[in-house]
Amino acid sequence: MINPKLLRQFAVEPGSEVSLKDYVTDWTETDEAKELGKDVIKERAAEILAESRKQLSEAQELLYASDTHSVLIVLQAMDAAGKDGTIRHVMSGVNPQGCQVFSFKKPSAEELDHNFLWRYMKSLPERGRIGIFNRSYYEDVLVVKVHPEWLGPGSPAKPDKSFWEKRYEDINNFEKHLSRNGTLILKFFLHVSKKEQKKRFLERLTNPEKHWKFSEADLEEREHWKSYRKAFEDAISATCTKKSPWWIVPADRKYVARAIVADVIVTAIQDLGLKYPKVSDEKLARLAEARAKLEGGKNDDDDETP
Ligand code: ATP
Ligand code: MG
């Protein structure tokens, strides 16, 4: 496990005014990390990830058995921050039946004809399951805040401050509703630097096996870096609550980001204090009966297959 004190620096304080420059993108560059050295950190991060995966698999089983809660993990980031890789690495040990991933792209015409939360509402995890939103309803206060022309029919051409404030309020109410109904919500912003994004785009442009990952739109959006940053700061500040917290995860080093995300998820599920359902005395008696019947069975040879 990561030292909880160390982890706290990535947790956003509910109600605080977030300034992304206060959060590191490369944790290995901090004084505390420099003392340890990059190799030690990389090794330790791998151990934490492996340990967390095992614990997550156990926690997921318990989540399924107790059938009282669901978990919603929201992942947001600038392009190439590592959302896909984080999902792949963190969830790799979890029973696929207990976990679902939804990736949200540009909304369809049908989706735009509904309220902005509609398509997300339909994709929420049911009780006992972990649901991952790879992008989410936060896009509706991020990408469209940078590009209001993508808001869709029925929206104002030039949305003002109160338009966005109402959306934050809608999101807060939506999350409150989910949380009251047994959903544990964890929101991660993978915080990558502009320099690191450039490196990753160049890798996509240079390595033939990564060409497919590059989209010209990525470069266009990079031009709006500052506006995205501001949109993220506003959205995170307005929607970080005790029940539905944001984590700003340093993402310039993939192994650091993955270890942090995995650790936060495991700890939060463990903190729910779930228990395997207790079997009633009546059911126990029936189980004993069934066992006696099975053990005393005389017709084991009835099977007609040779
Ligand atoms: P990758 O990291 O592999 O590029 P991605 O999540 O960026 O994955 P893409 O298909 O490249 O996936 O991009 C999805 C696009 O859909 C993003 O540019 C995102 O901003 C956009 N999008 C998502 N939700 C909305 C929304 N509600 N309104 C407008 N655009 C949206
Ligand atoms: Mg993309």
Coordinates of C-alpha atoms and ligand atoms in Angstrom, one line a residue:
M1 CA 0.0 0.0 0.0
I2 CA 1.1 3.6 -0.6
N3 CA 1.6 5.5 2.6
P4 CA -1.8 7.2 3.2
K5 CA -0.1 10.4 4.1
L6 CA 1.7 10.5 0.8
L7 CA -1.5 9.7 -1.0
R8 CA -3.4 12.6 0.6
Q9 CA -1.5 15.1 -1.5
F10 CA -3.3 13.9 -4.6
A11 CA -6.8 14.1 -3.0
V12 CA -8.7 17.3 -3.7
E13 CA -10.1 19.0 -0.7
P14 CA -13.9 19.4 -1.1
G15 CA -14.8 23.0 -1.6
S16 CA -11.3 24.1 -2.4
E17 CA -10.4 26.2 -5.5
V18 CA -8.2 23.9 -7.6
S19 CA -5.2 25.3 -9.4
L20 CA -3.5 22.5 -11.4
K21 CA -0.1 24.1 -11.0
D22 CA -0.2 23.1 -7.4
Y23 CA -0.3 19.4 -8.4
V24 CA 2.7 17.7 -9.8
T25 CA 2.6 15.8 -13.1
D26 CA 5.9 13.9 -12.4
W27 CA 6.0 12.7 -8.8
T28 CA 9.5 11.3 -9.3
E29 CA 10.7 14.9 -9.5
T30 CA 9.5 15.8 -6.0
D31 CA 12.0 16.1 -3.1
E32 CA 10.5 13.2 -1.3
A33 CA 10.8 11.0 -4.4
K34 CA 14.3 12.2 -5.3
E35 CA 15.5 10.8 -2.0
L36 CA 14.3 7.4 -2.9
G37 CA 15.6 7.4 -6.5
K38 CA 13.7 6.6 -9.7
D39 CA 14.6 2.9 -9.9
V40 CA 13.4 2.2 -6.4
I41 CA 10.1 4.1 -7.1
K42 CA 9.6 2.1 -10.3
E43 CA 10.1 -1.2 -8.5
R44 CA 8.0 -0.2 -5.6
A45 CA 5.2 1.0 -7.9
A46 CA 5.2 -2.3 -9.7
E47 CA 4.9 -4.1 -6.3
I48 CA 2.0 -1.9 -5.2
L49 CA 0.2 -2.4 -8.5
A50 CA 0.6 -6.2 -8.2
E51 CA -0.5 -6.2 -4.6
S52 CA -3.5 -3.9 -5.3
R53 CA -4.6 -6.0 -8.3
K54 CA -4.8 -9.0 -6.0
Q55 CA -6.7 -7.1 -3.4
L56 CA -9.0 -5.6 -6.0
S57 CA -9.9 -9.0 -7.2
E58 CA -10.8 -10.1 -3.7
A59 CA -12.7 -6.8 -3.0
Q60 CA -14.7 -7.2 -6.2
E61 CA -15.7 -10.7 -5.2
L62 CA -16.9 -9.4 -1.9
L63 CA -18.7 -6.5 -3.6
Y64 CA -20.5 -9.0 -5.7
A65 CA -21.4 -11.3 -2.9
S66 CA -22.6 -8.6 -0.5
D67 CA -24.7 -7.1 -3.3
T68 CA -25.2 -3.8 -1.5
H69 CA -23.0 -1.4 -3.4
S70 CA -21.7 -0.6 -6.8
V71 CA -18.5 1.3 -7.7
L72 CA -18.2 3.9 -10.3
I73 CA -14.8 5.0 -11.5
V74 CA -14.6 8.1 -13.6
L75 CA -11.4 8.7 -15.6
Q76 CA -10.8 12.0 -17.2
A77 CA -7.7 13.4 -18.8
M78 CA -6.1 15.3 -21.7
D79 CA -5.3 13.1 -24.7
A80 CA -2.5 10.6 -24.3
A81 CA -2.5 10.8 -20.5
G82 CA -2.8 7.0 -20.3
K83 CA -6.5 6.3 -19.5
D84 CA -6.6 3.1 -21.5
G85 CA -3.4 1.7 -20.1
T86 CA -4.5 2.5 -16.6
I87 CA -7.7 0.7 -17.1
R88 CA -5.9 -2.3 -18.6
H89 CA -3.3 -2.5 -15.8
V90 CA -5.5 -1.8 -12.8
M91 CA -8.4 -4.0 -13.8
S92 CA -6.4 -6.9 -15.2
G93 CA -7.0 -9.2 -12.2
V94 CA -10.7 -8.6 -11.8
N95 CA -13.3 -11.1 -12.8
P96 CA -14.6 -9.8 -16.2
Q97 CA -18.1 -10.6 -15.1
G98 CA -17.9 -8.2 -12.2
C99 CA -16.6 -5.2 -14.2
Q100 CA -17.6 -3.1 -17.1
V101 CA -16.0 -0.3 -19.1
F102 CA -17.8 2.3 -21.1
S103 CA -15.8 4.7 -23.3
F104 CA -17.7 7.9 -24.2
K105 CA -17.1 9.5 -27.5
K106 CA -18.8 12.4 -29.3
P107 CA -22.6 12.0 -28.6
S108 CA -24.9 10.6 -31.3
A109 CA -27.9 12.6 -32.6
E110 CA -30.1 10.4 -30.5
E111 CA -28.0 11.1 -27.4
L112 CA -28.0 14.9 -28.1
D113 CA -31.8 14.7 -28.2
H114 CA -31.9 13.8 -24.6
N115 CA -30.8 15.5 -21.4
F116 CA -27.0 15.5 -21.1
L117 CA -26.9 12.8 -18.3
W118 CA -29.1 10.3 -20.2
R119 CA -26.4 8.3 -21.9
Y120 CA -24.4 8.0 -18.7
M121 CA -27.4 7.0 -16.6
K122 CA -28.0 4.0 -18.9
S123 CA -24.4 2.8 -18.5
L124 CA -24.2 2.8 -14.7
P125 CA -22.9 -0.3 -12.9
E126 CA -25.5 -2.4 -11.2
R127 CA -25.1 -3.4 -7.6
G128 CA -22.2 -5.7 -7.0
R129 CA -20.2 -4.4 -10.0
I130 CA -17.4 -2.0 -10.8
G131 CA -18.1 0.3 -13.7
I132 CA -15.5 2.4 -15.4
F133 CA -16.3 5.5 -17.3
N134 CA -13.5 6.2 -19.8
R135 CA -14.5 9.8 -20.2
S136 CA -17.8 10.6 -18.7
Y137 CA -20.5 13.3 -18.1
Y138 CA -17.6 15.5 -17.2
E139 CA -17.0 15.9 -20.9
D140 CA -20.2 17.9 -20.9
V141 CA -18.5 20.6 -18.8
L142 CA -15.1 20.2 -20.4
V143 CA -14.8 19.6 -24.1
V144 CA -18.0 21.5 -24.8
K145 CA -17.0 24.3 -22.6
V146 CA -13.9 24.7 -24.8
H147 CA -16.1 24.1 -27.9
P148 CA -19.6 25.4 -27.1
E149 CA -20.6 24.9 -30.7
W150 CA -20.6 21.2 -30.0
L151 CA -23.3 21.5 -27.4
G152 CA -26.1 20.3 -29.6
P153 CA -29.6 21.5 -30.4
G154 CA -31.6 23.4 -27.8
S155 CA -28.5 24.8 -26.1
P156 CA -27.5 28.5 -26.1
A157 CA -25.0 29.5 -28.8
K158 CA -23.0 31.4 -26.2
P159 CA -23.5 29.7 -22.9
D160 CA -22.8 32.0 -19.9
K161 CA -21.3 31.3 -16.5
S162 CA -24.7 30.3 -15.0
F163 CA -25.2 27.7 -17.8
W164 CA -22.0 25.9 -16.6
E165 CA -22.9 26.4 -12.9
K166 CA -26.2 24.7 -13.5
R167 CA -24.5 21.8 -15.1
Y168 CA -22.1 21.4 -12.2
E169 CA -25.1 21.5 -9.9
D170 CA -26.8 18.8 -12.0
I171 CA -23.7 16.7 -11.8
N172 CA -23.5 17.2 -8.0
N173 CA -27.1 16.2 -7.6
F174 CA -26.7 13.2 -9.9
E175 CA -23.7 12.0 -7.9
K176 CA -25.5 12.6 -4.7
H177 CA -28.4 10.5 -5.9
L178 CA -26.0 7.7 -6.9
S179 CA -24.2 7.8 -3.7
R180 CA -27.4 7.7 -1.6
N181 CA -28.3 4.7 -3.6
G182 CA -25.2 2.7 -2.8
T183 CA -22.7 3.8 -5.5
L184 CA -19.2 4.5 -4.4
I185 CA -17.9 7.1 -6.8
L186 CA -14.2 7.8 -7.4
K187 CA -13.0 10.3 -9.9
F188 CA -9.5 10.5 -11.3
F189 CA -7.9 13.3 -13.3
L190 CA -4.7 11.9 -14.9
H191 CA -2.5 14.9 -14.8
V192 CA 0.0 14.9 -17.6
S193 CA 2.3 17.8 -18.6
K194 CA 2.2 19.4 -22.0
K195 CA 5.7 18.3 -22.5
E196 CA 5.0 14.7 -21.8
Q197 CA 1.9 14.8 -24.1
K198 CA 4.2 16.0 -26.9
K199 CA 6.5 13.1 -26.3
R200 CA 3.7 10.6 -26.4
F201 CA 2.2 12.1 -29.6
L202 CA 5.7 12.0 -31.2
E203 CA 5.9 8.3 -30.2
R204 CA 2.6 7.7 -31.9
L205 CA 3.8 9.4 -35.0
T206 CA 7.1 7.6 -35.1
N207 CA 6.4 4.1 -34.0
P208 CA 4.4 2.3 -36.8
E209 CA 2.6 0.1 -34.2
K210 CA 1.3 3.3 -32.6
H211 CA 0.3 5.2 -35.7
W212 CA -3.3 4.0 -35.3
K213 CA -3.5 5.8 -32.0
F214 CA -2.9 9.2 -33.5
S215 CA -5.7 11.4 -34.5
E216 CA -5.2 14.8 -36.1
A217 CA -7.9 16.1 -33.8
D218 CA -5.4 15.5 -31.0
L219 CA -3.1 18.2 -32.3
E220 CA -6.0 20.6 -32.7
E221 CA -7.1 20.1 -29.1
R222 CA -3.6 20.6 -27.9
E223 CA -3.8 24.1 -29.2
H224 CA -6.6 24.7 -26.6
W225 CA -4.4 23.4 -23.7
K226 CA -5.0 26.4 -21.6
S227 CA -8.7 26.5 -22.0
Y228 CA -8.9 22.8 -21.1
R229 CA -6.8 23.3 -18.1
K230 CA -9.1 26.1 -16.9
A231 CA -12.2 24.0 -17.7
F232 CA -10.7 21.1 -15.6
E233 CA -9.9 23.4 -12.7
D234 CA -13.4 24.9 -12.7
A235 CA -15.1 21.5 -13.0
I236 CA -13.0 19.8 -10.3
S237 CA -13.4 22.7 -7.9
A238 CA -17.2 22.7 -8.4
T239 CA -17.7 19.0 -8.1
C240 CA -15.3 17.6 -5.5
T241 CA -17.4 16.4 -2.6
K242 CA -16.7 14.2 0.4
K243 CA -18.9 11.4 -1.1
S244 CA -17.7 11.9 -4.6
P245 CA -14.0 13.0 -4.4
W246 CA -11.5 13.9 -7.1
W247 CA -8.0 12.6 -7.2
I248 CA -5.4 14.5 -9.3
V249 CA -2.9 11.8 -10.3
P250 CA 0.6 12.7 -11.5
A251 CA 0.6 10.9 -14.9
D252 CA 3.9 11.7 -16.6
R253 CA 5.1 8.4 -15.3
K254 CA 2.6 5.7 -16.2
Y255 CA 3.8 3.3 -13.4
V256 CA 3.2 6.0 -10.8
A257 CA -0.3 6.8 -12.1
R258 CA -1.3 3.2 -12.2
A259 CA -0.1 2.4 -8.7
I260 CA -1.9 5.4 -7.3
V261 CA -5.2 4.7 -9.0
A262 CA -5.1 1.0 -8.0
D263 CA -4.4 1.9 -4.4
V264 CA -7.1 4.5 -4.1
I265 CA -9.7 2.1 -5.5
V266 CA -8.8 -0.8 -3.3
T267 CA -8.6 1.3 -0.2
A268 CA -12.0 2.9 -0.9
I269 CA -13.7 -0.4 -1.5
Q270 CA -12.1 -1.9 1.7
D271 CA -13.3 1.1 3.6
L272 CA -16.9 0.2 2.8
G273 CA -16.5 -2.6 5.4
L274 CA -18.4 -5.1 3.3
K275 CA -19.2 -8.5 4.7
Y276 CA -20.1 -11.8 3.0
P277 CA -23.8 -12.4 3.5
K278 CA -24.6 -14.3 6.6
V279 CA -26.6 -17.5 6.0
S280 CA -29.7 -17.9 8.1
D281 CA -30.1 -20.9 10.5
E282 CA -33.0 -22.1 8.3
K283 CA -30.8 -22.0 5.2
L284 CA -28.0 -23.7 7.0
A285 CA -30.4 -26.6 7.9
R286 CA -31.4 -26.9 4.3
L287 CA -27.8 -27.0 3.2
A288 CA -27.1 -29.8 5.7
E289 CA -30.1 -31.7 4.3
A290 CA -29.0 -31.3 0.8
R291 CA -25.5 -32.4 1.7
A292 CA -26.8 -35.5 3.4
K293 CA -29.0 -36.3 0.4
L294 CA -26.1 -36.0 -2.0
E295 CA -23.7 -38.0 0.1
G296 CA -26.2 -40.8 0.7
G297 CA -27.2 -40.9 -3.0
K298 CA -27.5 -44.5 -4.4
N299 CA -28.1 -43.6 -8.0
D300 CA -24.7 -42.4 -9.0
D301 CA -24.6 -44.9 -11.9
D302 CA -27.7 -43.7 -13.6
D303 CA -25.6 -41.6 -15.9
E304 CA -26.1 -43.1 -19.3
T305 CA -23.0 -41.7 -20.9
P306 CA -20.2 -44.3 -21.1
Ligands
ATP1 P1 -7.6 7.8 -27.0 O1 -6.9 8.2 -25.8 O2 -7.3 6.4 -27.5 O3 -7.5 8.8 -28.1 P2 -10.2 8.9 -26.5 O4 -10.9 8.8 -25.2 O5 -9.5 10.2 -26.7 O6 -9.1 7.8 -26.6 P3 -11.3 9.3 -29.0 O7 -12.2 8.5 -29.8 O8 -10.0 9.7 -29.5 O9 -11.2 8.6 -27.6 O10 -12.0 10.7 -28.6 C1 -13.3 10.7 -28.1 C2 -13.7 12.2 -28.3 O11 -15.0 12.3 -27.9 C3 -12.9 13.1 -27.4 O12 -12.3 14.1 -28.1 C4 -13.9 13.7 -26.4 O13 -13.6 15.0 -26.1 C5 -15.2 13.6 -27.3 N1 -16.4 13.6 -26.4 C6 -16.7 12.8 -25.4 N2 -17.8 13.1 -24.8 C7 -18.3 14.2 -25.5 C8 -19.4 15.1 -25.3 N3 -20.3 14.9 -24.4 N4 -19.5 16.1 -26.2 C9 -18.6 16.3 -27.2 N5 -17.5 15.5 -27.3 C10 -17.3 14.5 -26.5
MG2 MG -8.3 10.7 -28.4

